[in-house]
Coordinates of C-alpha atoms in Angstrom, one line a residue:
Chain F
M15 CA 45.8 -75.0 7.5
L16 CA 45.5 -73.0 11.1
K17 CA 49.6 -73.6 10.7
N18 CA 50.1 -71.0 7.8
R19 CA 51.3 -67.7 9.1
H20 CA 49.7 -65.4 6.8
V21 CA 45.8 -67.1 7.8
T22 CA 46.2 -67.3 11.6
G23 CA 46.9 -63.8 10.6
W24 CA 44.4 -62.5 8.9
L25 CA 41.6 -64.5 11.2
Q26 CA 43.1 -62.4 14.3
A27 CA 42.9 -59.6 11.9
A28 CA 39.5 -60.1 10.8
P29 CA 37.7 -57.9 13.4
L30 CA 40.0 -55.5 13.1
S31 CA 39.6 -55.5 9.4
L32 CA 35.9 -55.7 9.2
I33 CA 36.2 -53.1 11.2
L34 CA 38.5 -50.8 9.8
A35 CA 36.6 -51.6 6.5
G36 CA 32.7 -50.2 7.3
F37 CA 33.4 -47.9 9.1
L38 CA 36.8 -46.2 8.0
I39 CA 37.6 -47.1 3.3
L40 CA 33.7 -47.5 2.8
P41 CA 33.0 -43.6 4.4
I42 CA 36.0 -42.5 3.0
A43 CA 34.9 -43.5 -0.5
T44 CA 31.0 -42.9 -0.4
I45 CA 32.4 -39.4 0.4
V46 CA 35.1 -39.0 -2.6
T47 CA 31.6 -40.9 -4.9
V48 CA 29.5 -38.1 -2.9
S49 CA 31.6 -35.2 -3.5
F50 CA 30.5 -35.7 -7.8
W51 CA 26.7 -35.7 -7.0
Q52 CA 24.5 -32.4 -7.4
A53 CA 22.7 -31.0 -4.8
T54 CA 19.0 -29.0 -4.7
E55 CA 17.1 -27.9 -2.1
F56 CA 15.0 -30.3 -1.3
S57 CA 17.4 -33.7 -2.7
I58 CA 20.9 -35.3 -3.7
I59 CA 21.2 -36.7 -6.8
P60 CA 23.5 -39.8 -8.4
A61 CA 26.0 -37.6 -10.6
F62 CA 28.9 -37.6 -12.1
S63 CA 29.7 -33.5 -12.2
M64 CA 33.1 -31.3 -11.5
E65 CA 29.8 -29.2 -10.7
N66 CA 31.4 -29.2 -6.0
Y67 CA 35.0 -28.8 -7.2
A68 CA 34.3 -26.0 -10.2
F69 CA 33.0 -24.3 -7.5
L70 CA 35.0 -25.0 -4.7
F71 CA 38.4 -24.0 -6.6
G72 CA 36.6 -20.9 -7.8
S73 CA 35.7 -19.6 -5.1
D74 CA 38.0 -16.5 -2.8
V75 CA 37.0 -18.4 0.3
T76 CA 37.9 -21.4 -0.3
Y77 CA 41.3 -20.2 0.1
R78 CA 41.2 -17.9 3.1
V79 CA 39.4 -20.3 4.8
F80 CA 42.0 -23.2 3.9
L81 CA 44.9 -20.2 4.6
A82 CA 43.2 -19.7 7.8
T83 CA 43.1 -23.5 8.8
F84 CA 47.2 -23.4 8.3
K85 CA 47.5 -20.5 9.8
Y86 CA 46.3 -22.1 12.7
A87 CA 47.6 -24.9 12.3
A88 CA 51.1 -23.0 11.9
I89 CA 50.9 -20.6 15.1
T90 CA 49.7 -24.0 17.0
W91 CA 52.4 -27.1 16.2
A92 CA 55.2 -24.3 17.1
L93 CA 54.2 -22.9 20.1
T94 CA 52.9 -27.1 21.4
L95 CA 56.7 -28.0 20.0
L96 CA 58.5 -24.9 23.2
I97 CA 56.3 -25.8 25.5
G98 CA 55.8 -30.1 24.4
F99 CA 59.6 -30.7 24.5
T100 CA 60.6 -28.4 26.7
V101 CA 58.1 -30.3 29.7
A102 CA 59.5 -33.0 27.9
Y103 CA 63.3 -32.5 28.2
Y104 CA 62.5 -31.1 31.4
L105 CA 60.8 -34.5 32.8
A106 CA 63.1 -37.0 31.1
F107 CA 66.3 -35.2 32.0
H108 CA 65.9 -33.1 35.9
I109 CA 63.9 -35.4 37.2
R110 CA 65.7 -38.2 39.4
S111 CA 63.3 -40.5 41.1
Q112 CA 61.8 -42.8 38.2
T113 CA 58.6 -42.6 40.7
V114 CA 58.6 -38.9 40.5
Q115 CA 59.0 -38.8 37.2
I116 CA 56.4 -41.3 36.4
A117 CA 53.6 -39.0 38.9
L118 CA 54.2 -36.3 37.3
F119 CA 54.2 -37.3 33.8
L120 CA 50.9 -39.0 34.6
L121 CA 49.7 -35.0 35.7
C122 CA 50.1 -34.2 32.9
T123 CA 48.8 -37.1 30.4
I124 CA 45.4 -37.2 33.1
P125 CA 43.2 -34.2 31.4
F126 CA 43.9 -36.5 27.9
W127 CA 41.6 -38.4 29.1
T128 CA 39.1 -35.4 30.2
S129 CA 36.2 -33.7 28.1
N130 CA 37.8 -31.3 25.2
I131 CA 34.7 -29.8 25.5
I132 CA 33.9 -29.2 29.0
R133 CA 38.4 -27.8 29.1
M134 CA 37.4 -25.0 26.6
I135 CA 34.5 -24.0 28.0
S136 CA 36.4 -23.8 31.3
W137 CA 37.8 -20.8 29.4
I138 CA 35.8 -18.9 29.7
P139 CA 35.3 -17.6 33.1
F140 CA 39.0 -16.6 32.1
L141 CA 38.7 -14.8 29.0
G142 CA 36.0 -13.7 29.4
R143 CA 34.7 -9.4 29.3
N144 CA 34.9 -9.7 33.0
G145 CA 36.9 -12.2 33.4
I146 CA 39.6 -13.7 35.5
A147 CA 42.6 -12.1 33.3
N148 CA 40.7 -9.0 32.4
S149 CA 40.3 -7.8 35.5
T150 CA 43.5 -8.7 37.2
L151 CA 44.5 -6.8 34.2
I152 CA 42.6 -3.7 35.8
D153 CA 42.8 -4.0 39.3
L154 CA 47.1 -4.0 38.2
G155 CA 46.6 -0.8 36.5
L156 CA 47.7 -2.3 32.9
I157 CA 45.1 -1.4 31.2
D158 CA 42.1 1.0 31.8
A159 CA 39.3 -1.1 30.1
P160 CA 38.2 -5.1 29.4
L161 CA 40.5 -6.6 26.0
E162 CA 37.9 -7.2 23.8
W163 CA 40.1 -9.7 21.6
L164 CA 40.7 -12.7 25.0
L165 CA 37.5 -14.6 24.2
Y166 CA 35.8 -15.5 20.9
S167 CA 39.1 -14.2 18.7
D168 CA 41.8 -15.9 17.3
F169 CA 44.1 -15.5 20.5
S170 CA 40.9 -17.4 21.7
V171 CA 41.3 -19.9 19.0
I172 CA 44.4 -20.9 19.5
L173 CA 44.3 -20.5 23.3
A174 CA 42.9 -23.7 23.4
F175 CA 44.5 -25.8 20.7
V176 CA 47.0 -25.0 22.8
H177 CA 45.8 -25.6 26.2
L178 CA 44.4 -29.5 23.9
Y179 CA 47.2 -30.5 22.2
T180 CA 50.1 -29.7 23.8
L181 CA 50.3 -33.2 25.2
F182 CA 50.3 -35.1 22.0
M183 CA 54.0 -33.6 21.8
V184 CA 54.6 -34.5 25.7
V185 CA 54.3 -37.4 25.0
P186 CA 56.2 -39.0 22.0
I187 CA 59.1 -35.9 22.6
F188 CA 59.2 -37.8 26.1
N189 CA 59.1 -40.9 24.9
T190 CA 62.4 -40.7 22.3
M191 CA 63.8 -39.0 25.3
M192 CA 63.7 -41.7 27.6
R193 CA 65.0 -43.5 24.7
I194 CA 68.6 -41.8 24.6
D195 CA 71.5 -43.4 25.8
R196 CA 72.6 -41.6 28.9
S197 CA 76.8 -42.1 28.3
L198 CA 75.9 -39.8 24.9
I199 CA 75.1 -36.7 27.2
E200 CA 78.2 -37.7 29.3
A201 CA 80.3 -38.1 26.2
A202 CA 79.0 -35.3 25.3
Y203 CA 80.4 -33.3 28.5
D204 CA 83.4 -35.2 28.9
N205 CA 84.4 -33.4 25.4
G206 CA 83.7 -30.4 27.0
A207 CA 79.8 -29.3 25.3
S208 CA 78.7 -26.6 27.8
G209 CA 74.6 -27.8 28.3
W210 CA 72.9 -25.4 25.7
Q211 CA 75.6 -27.7 23.2
T212 CA 74.7 -30.8 24.3
L213 CA 71.0 -30.0 23.7
M214 CA 71.8 -28.5 20.1
H215 CA 73.7 -31.3 19.0
V216 CA 73.0 -34.1 21.2
I217 CA 69.5 -34.4 22.7
V218 CA 67.4 -32.7 20.1
P219 CA 68.8 -34.3 16.6
L220 CA 68.3 -38.4 18.4
T221 CA 64.4 -36.5 19.3
K222 CA 63.8 -35.6 16.1
P223 CA 61.0 -39.0 15.5
G224 CA 59.7 -37.8 19.0
I225 CA 59.1 -34.6 17.8
M226 CA 58.2 -36.0 13.9
I227 CA 55.3 -38.4 15.6
G228 CA 54.1 -35.2 17.8
T229 CA 53.7 -32.2 14.8
I230 CA 51.9 -35.2 12.5
F231 CA 49.5 -35.8 16.1
V232 CA 49.2 -31.8 16.2
L233 CA 48.8 -31.0 12.0
T234 CA 45.8 -33.4 11.3
L235 CA 44.2 -32.3 15.0
I236 CA 44.4 -28.8 14.1
M237 CA 43.1 -28.9 11.0
G238 CA 40.8 -31.2 10.7
D239 CA 39.2 -29.2 14.0
F240 CA 35.6 -27.4 13.2
I241 CA 34.7 -27.9 16.9
T242 CA 37.0 -25.9 19.1
V243 CA 37.8 -22.8 16.6
R244 CA 33.6 -22.5 15.8
F245 CA 33.3 -22.8 20.5
M246 CA 36.1 -20.1 20.9
S247 CA 36.0 -17.8 18.5
G248 CA 31.9 -17.6 18.9
S249 CA 31.7 -18.6 15.6
Q250 CA 33.6 -15.2 14.1
K251 CA 36.4 -17.1 12.3
A252 CA 36.6 -20.1 9.7
N253 CA 39.0 -23.2 9.7
V254 CA 37.8 -25.9 6.9
G255 CA 36.4 -27.9 9.1
R256 CA 33.5 -25.1 9.7
L257 CA 33.6 -24.8 5.9
I258 CA 32.3 -28.6 6.0
S259 CA 30.3 -29.0 9.2
N260 CA 28.3 -25.7 7.7
D261 CA 27.8 -27.2 4.9
I262 CA 26.7 -30.5 6.6
S263 CA 24.1 -28.1 8.2
L264 CA 22.5 -27.2 5.7
L265 CA 22.6 -30.2 3.7
Q266 CA 24.1 -29.3 1.1
Y267 CA 26.3 -32.9 1.9
P268 CA 27.8 -32.9 -2.0
S269 CA 29.1 -30.0 -1.6
A270 CA 30.5 -31.1 2.3
A271 CA 32.0 -34.2 0.5
A272 CA 34.1 -32.4 -1.9
T273 CA 35.7 -30.0 0.9
A274 CA 35.9 -32.5 2.2
V275 CA 38.5 -34.5 0.1
V276 CA 40.0 -31.6 -0.8
L277 CA 41.3 -31.4 2.6
L278 CA 41.7 -35.3 3.2
C279 CA 44.0 -34.7 0.1
T280 CA 45.6 -31.9 2.0
V281 CA 46.1 -34.5 5.1
L282 CA 47.6 -36.8 3.7
I283 CA 49.8 -34.3 1.9
V284 CA 51.3 -33.6 4.9
I285 CA 51.6 -36.3 6.6
G286 CA 53.2 -38.1 3.7
I287 CA 56.2 -34.9 3.3
L288 CA 56.2 -35.8 7.3
L289 CA 56.8 -39.8 7.5
R290 CA 59.6 -39.2 5.5
F291 CA 61.3 -38.3 8.1
V292 CA 60.0 -40.5 11.2
D293 CA 59.2 -44.5 10.6
I294 CA 56.6 -45.1 13.0
R295 CA 57.5 -48.9 13.5
K296 CA 60.0 -48.3 14.3
E297 CA 59.7 -45.7 17.3
L298 CA 56.7 -48.3 18.4
Chain N
M22 CA 73.8 -36.1 44.7
E23 CA 75.5 -34.1 42.5
K24 CA 74.1 -29.5 42.7
R25 CA 71.0 -28.9 41.0
S26 CA 71.8 -26.7 38.4
R27 CA 70.0 -22.5 38.0
S28 CA 68.4 -24.7 35.0
F29 CA 66.6 -26.8 37.2
Y30 CA 65.2 -24.6 39.2
V31 CA 64.6 -22.2 36.3
L32 CA 63.0 -25.1 34.3
T33 CA 60.4 -26.6 37.6
A34 CA 59.3 -23.1 37.4
F35 CA 57.7 -23.7 33.6
F36 CA 56.5 -27.0 34.0
A37 CA 55.1 -25.6 37.3
L38 CA 53.5 -22.8 35.0
F39 CA 52.5 -25.9 32.6
I40 CA 50.5 -27.4 34.6
L41 CA 49.1 -25.0 36.3
F42 CA 48.7 -23.9 32.9
L43 CA 47.0 -27.7 31.9
Y44 CA 44.5 -27.8 35.5
G45 CA 43.5 -24.3 36.3
P46 CA 40.5 -22.8 34.5
T47 CA 38.9 -26.8 35.0
L48 CA 39.3 -25.5 38.9
T49 CA 38.1 -22.5 38.2
I50 CA 35.1 -23.9 36.5
G51 CA 35.2 -26.4 39.9
V52 CA 34.7 -23.0 42.1
L53 CA 32.3 -21.0 40.0
S54 CA 30.2 -24.2 39.8
F55 CA 29.2 -24.3 43.5
Q56 CA 28.3 -19.6 42.9
G57 CA 25.1 -18.4 45.1
P58 CA 21.6 -18.6 43.3
Q59 CA 22.0 -15.4 42.2
G60 CA 25.6 -16.0 40.4
G61 CA 27.3 -15.4 36.6
L62 CA 28.9 -17.4 34.7
T63 CA 32.4 -15.0 36.1
F64 CA 33.9 -14.0 39.3
P65 CA 32.9 -12.4 41.6
M66 CA 31.3 -15.6 43.4
N67 CA 28.0 -13.9 44.0
G68 CA 27.2 -16.4 47.5
V69 CA 28.6 -20.3 48.5
S70 CA 26.0 -22.9 47.5
L71 CA 25.0 -26.4 45.8
H72 CA 22.6 -24.5 43.9
W73 CA 23.3 -25.3 40.6
F74 CA 24.1 -28.8 41.5
R75 CA 20.8 -29.8 42.5
D76 CA 19.5 -27.6 39.4
L77 CA 21.1 -30.9 37.8
F78 CA 19.3 -33.7 39.6
E79 CA 16.4 -31.8 39.5
E80 CA 13.7 -33.0 36.4
Q81 CA 12.7 -30.0 34.9
A82 CA 17.1 -29.2 34.0
V83 CA 17.5 -28.4 30.6
G84 CA 17.2 -31.2 28.7
D85 CA 18.0 -35.2 29.2
I86 CA 21.1 -35.3 30.9
W87 CA 20.9 -38.7 33.2
G88 CA 20.1 -40.0 30.1
A89 CA 22.7 -39.2 28.6
F90 CA 25.4 -39.4 30.9
R91 CA 23.5 -43.1 31.0
R92 CA 23.9 -43.7 27.4
S93 CA 27.9 -42.4 27.6
L94 CA 28.3 -44.8 29.8
A95 CA 26.6 -47.7 28.4
L96 CA 28.3 -46.9 24.6
G97 CA 32.3 -46.7 26.8
L98 CA 31.6 -50.0 28.1
M99 CA 30.4 -51.3 25.0
V100 CA 33.6 -49.3 23.1
M101 CA 35.9 -50.7 25.7
V102 CA 35.4 -53.4 26.0
T103 CA 36.0 -53.7 22.1
T104 CA 38.7 -52.4 21.9
V105 CA 40.7 -54.3 24.3
V106 CA 39.7 -57.0 22.0
V107 CA 40.1 -56.2 18.3
S108 CA 43.5 -55.0 19.8
V109 CA 44.6 -57.5 21.3
M110 CA 43.3 -60.0 18.6
G111 CA 45.2 -57.5 15.8
G112 CA 49.0 -57.5 18.3
L113 CA 48.8 -61.3 18.3
A114 CA 48.1 -60.7 14.2
F115 CA 50.8 -58.9 13.9
R116 CA 53.4 -60.3 15.3
K117 CA 53.2 -62.9 13.0
R118 CA 54.3 -60.4 9.9
F119 CA 51.6 -62.0 7.6
A120 CA 51.5 -60.4 4.2
G121 CA 49.6 -57.6 3.9
S122 CA 50.1 -56.3 7.2
G123 CA 52.2 -53.8 6.0
A124 CA 49.8 -52.3 4.0
L125 CA 46.5 -52.5 7.3
F126 CA 49.2 -50.4 9.7
Y127 CA 49.2 -47.7 7.2
L128 CA 44.9 -47.9 7.6
I129 CA 45.4 -47.9 11.0
I130 CA 47.3 -44.7 11.1
A131 CA 45.2 -43.2 8.6
S132 CA 41.9 -44.1 11.0
L133 CA 43.7 -42.0 13.7
V134 CA 45.2 -38.8 12.0
I135 CA 42.2 -38.8 9.6
P136 CA 39.9 -35.5 9.9
S137 CA 36.8 -36.4 12.9
I138 CA 34.4 -35.1 10.5
L139 CA 34.7 -37.3 8.2
I140 CA 34.4 -40.3 10.0
S141 CA 30.9 -38.6 10.7
L142 CA 30.0 -37.7 7.2
G143 CA 30.5 -40.4 5.6
V144 CA 29.1 -42.8 7.8
G145 CA 26.6 -40.5 8.0
L146 CA 26.1 -40.4 4.1
I147 CA 25.7 -44.3 4.6
F148 CA 23.6 -45.1 6.4
N149 CA 21.5 -43.0 4.4
Q150 CA 21.5 -44.0 1.1
F151 CA 21.0 -47.5 3.0
G152 CA 17.7 -45.6 5.3
L153 CA 19.4 -47.0 7.9
R154 CA 18.7 -44.7 11.2
V155 CA 21.6 -43.4 12.4
H156 CA 21.9 -44.6 16.3
W157 CA 24.9 -44.2 19.2
A158 CA 24.6 -48.8 19.2
T159 CA 25.3 -48.6 15.8
S160 CA 26.9 -45.4 13.5
G161 CA 27.7 -44.1 16.9
F162 CA 29.5 -47.7 18.0
G163 CA 32.2 -47.7 15.0
S164 CA 32.4 -44.4 14.5
Q165 CA 34.3 -44.2 17.8
L166 CA 36.4 -47.9 16.9
T167 CA 38.7 -45.5 14.7
W168 CA 38.5 -43.6 16.9
T169 CA 40.2 -45.9 20.6
L170 CA 41.4 -48.7 17.7
P171 CA 44.0 -46.7 16.6
F172 CA 45.3 -46.4 20.2
G173 CA 44.6 -49.4 21.5
L174 CA 46.8 -50.8 18.8
L175 CA 49.9 -48.7 19.2
I176 CA 50.3 -49.6 22.9
M177 CA 50.1 -53.6 22.0
F178 CA 52.5 -53.0 19.4
A179 CA 54.5 -51.1 22.1
V180 CA 54.2 -53.9 24.2
F181 CA 54.7 -57.1 21.5
N182 CA 58.1 -55.2 20.9
R183 CA 59.3 -55.6 23.7
F184 CA 57.9 -59.1 25.0
D185 CA 60.1 -61.5 25.5
R186 CA 59.4 -64.6 23.5
S187 CA 61.3 -66.7 25.6
Y188 CA 58.4 -66.8 28.0
E189 CA 56.7 -68.4 25.3
E190 CA 58.7 -71.2 24.3
A191 CA 59.6 -72.5 27.8
A192 CA 55.6 -72.9 27.9
R193 CA 55.7 -75.0 24.9
D194 CA 58.4 -76.5 25.8
Q195 CA 56.6 -77.8 29.0
G196 CA 53.5 -78.6 27.1
A197 CA 51.1 -75.9 26.7
S198 CA 48.9 -75.8 24.4
A199 CA 49.0 -72.6 22.0
W200 CA 45.7 -71.6 23.9
Q201 CA 47.2 -72.4 27.3
T202 CA 50.1 -70.0 26.1
I203 CA 48.3 -67.0 25.3
R204 CA 45.7 -67.7 28.5
F205 CA 47.8 -68.1 31.6
V206 CA 51.7 -66.9 30.2
V207 CA 50.8 -63.8 27.1
L208 CA 47.7 -63.0 28.9
P209 CA 48.7 -62.5 32.1
I210 CA 52.2 -60.6 31.5
I211 CA 50.4 -58.3 29.4
A212 CA 47.6 -57.3 31.5
P213 CA 48.7 -54.7 32.8
S214 CA 49.1 -53.0 29.9
L215 CA 45.4 -53.9 28.6
I216 CA 44.5 -51.7 31.6
G217 CA 46.0 -49.2 30.0
V218 CA 43.9 -49.5 26.2
A219 CA 40.8 -50.7 28.4
L220 CA 41.2 -46.9 29.4
F221 CA 41.7 -45.2 26.2
G222 CA 38.7 -47.3 25.2
F223 CA 36.3 -46.3 28.0
T224 CA 37.7 -42.5 27.7
L225 CA 38.7 -41.7 24.3
S226 CA 34.3 -42.7 23.9
Y227 CA 33.6 -41.1 27.5
D228 CA 34.3 -37.2 26.0
E229 CA 34.2 -38.6 21.8
F230 CA 32.3 -35.2 19.3
A231 CA 33.4 -34.9 16.1
R232 CA 32.7 -38.6 15.2
T233 CA 29.8 -38.8 17.3
L234 CA 28.4 -35.5 16.0
L235 CA 26.7 -37.2 12.5
T236 CA 26.8 -40.9 14.0
S237 CA 24.5 -40.9 17.1
G238 CA 20.5 -40.4 15.6
S239 CA 17.9 -39.0 17.9
Y240 CA 20.1 -39.3 21.6
N241 CA 22.4 -37.2 22.4
T242 CA 25.8 -38.6 24.4
L243 CA 27.1 -36.4 27.4
P244 CA 29.4 -34.6 25.2
L245 CA 27.0 -33.5 22.5
E246 CA 24.5 -32.5 25.3
I247 CA 26.7 -30.5 26.9
F248 CA 27.8 -28.2 23.2
G249 CA 24.4 -28.1 22.8
M250 CA 23.8 -26.7 26.8
T251 CA 26.5 -24.2 25.3
T252 CA 24.6 -22.3 22.8
N253 CA 21.3 -22.0 24.8
V254 CA 22.5 -22.0 28.6
T255 CA 24.0 -19.0 30.7
T256 CA 24.0 -20.0 33.8
P257 CA 26.3 -22.5 36.3
V258 CA 24.4 -25.2 35.7
I259 CA 27.0 -25.7 32.9
Y260 CA 29.7 -25.4 35.5
A261 CA 28.7 -28.5 37.4
L262 CA 27.8 -30.9 34.9
G263 CA 31.4 -29.9 34.1
T264 CA 32.5 -30.8 37.1
L265 CA 30.9 -33.1 38.2
T266 CA 31.6 -34.9 34.8
T267 CA 35.5 -33.9 34.8
L268 CA 35.2 -35.6 39.1
F269 CA 33.7 -38.8 37.2
S270 CA 36.5 -39.5 34.5
F271 CA 39.0 -38.8 37.2
L272 CA 37.0 -41.3 39.0
I273 CA 37.7 -43.2 36.1
I274 CA 41.1 -42.3 35.5
G275 CA 41.8 -43.0 39.5
A276 CA 40.9 -46.7 39.4
F277 CA 42.9 -47.6 36.1
I278 CA 45.4 -46.0 37.5
V279 CA 45.5 -47.9 40.9
T280 CA 44.9 -51.1 39.6
V281 CA 47.4 -51.2 37.5
W282 CA 49.9 -50.3 40.2
G283 CA 48.2 -53.3 42.2
L284 CA 48.8 -55.4 39.7
G285 CA 52.7 -54.1 39.5
K286 CA 52.7 -54.7 43.5
R287 CA 51.3 -58.3 43.3
R288 CA 53.3 -59.5 40.7
A289 CA 56.5 -58.4 42.8
R290 CA 55.5 -59.7 45.2
L291 CA 54.4 -63.2 43.7
G292 CA 56.0 -63.0 40.7
S293 CA 59.6 -64.5 40.4
D294 CA 61.3 -66.2 43.5
A295 CA 65.2 -65.7 42.0
G296 CA 66.8 -65.0 45.0
K297 CA 65.4 -66.7 47.7
G298 CA 66.6 -70.2 47.8
L299 CA 69.7 -70.2 49.5

């Protein structure tokens, strides 16, 4: 029996499958089930009712909040792509020593292994009313009164997103760029392409898989976020994640579950579209 | 060596700004955590002192920081060991291209991209329905694995895609059993990557927030404790805590990187005697 690769395969994958079954599939199935339940002020009642969805789709708030979520995702995606691509390009094509390359790459990735919460908190002395940004601008004579929109605004939310998630772009793009055959770039130069033409017609097309993987990371992280928006906007802005977490804190689990199901479908549709452009298994 | 182009200097400046953007805020709170006892949350510095660090080590300090730290440490180690073992087994399994491996692969990707709050909510609901009490070491542990395992497995896939199978064949030709091949050939070759997996397992768990939020029960992990502090603590003590735990993270990351580097050196020294004959 053990000679059969399917049997040994499943035996070796058993712990993984059990964990994913118990903590990924089962929770999602529960959420889907509960999203059809009803809630009173004191308890939740098993039922099959479309009430939660009817309320969700009948409310203006839902559309506004989803729109806000897409807005955060789109702006942050554009910024992280621009910054991430530039950084990866610099590391992959302008650094000649491999040791320096690894060192600089690590320098970019180390923050990923530290706490997001603390990295958010650390913007406060910078952006606050009497923070470094405002006092510097006042000292330079550029503004008379402190800017109020630096902290607890869309600006600070997006700033934090870019700060937290740019490395999710840098790493896959860098990884793809390192696999580009250098002779293709030499060939482009030999055929008279300028630096810019080589970048746009050789490097960018060959980097697309990395860009797609980075995009998947950034979009899903932002669409599912609730804590960055809550903290960086001082609870003044909303996105879908916050809608869910607010319902949870009010113990409105069926309503939270319905919103979660809609969010999950949205994320899966986005991923489904992006996966058409990249074969992840080939990129590993 | 050819001369550097102008774009090199422009990009170097851009990269330097990016690094400043990444680390600047963290360094700022590092400096501010040495505020004097009367100092506030922003500059100017009102004297320099260790007051806020001392506050952390005193009994009456806000909340149960050290308890939270011990729990996060224990949970991080649990998640780390589990992530390494399960990822290696999973990696080995996927080399066999067993029936259903494609579906399992997409499940791993789903685990990575699913909004964290769904795991938190779903696991919380299940425990609720079965009348179980959520606890960081049970529900919290499982929820965090859905975040660390995909990273561990993606690393293992990348490793095994580049793995030279002739080493295994050579081992088998010399009479090694399946277990001996794994123990004495495969594992030593992939050891540096396993340290990478361990680093992901520990640090992602140690800093995990959203998936632990509804699944840790009445005893907070450190990130939850810190987040709780942001709503009711208005002194630099929170910077002191942030600085300490960031330093701790740097220490851990540094230890892992040095270990990988040391393994590489050792391997370069002992690995091959090619060219040393005559």
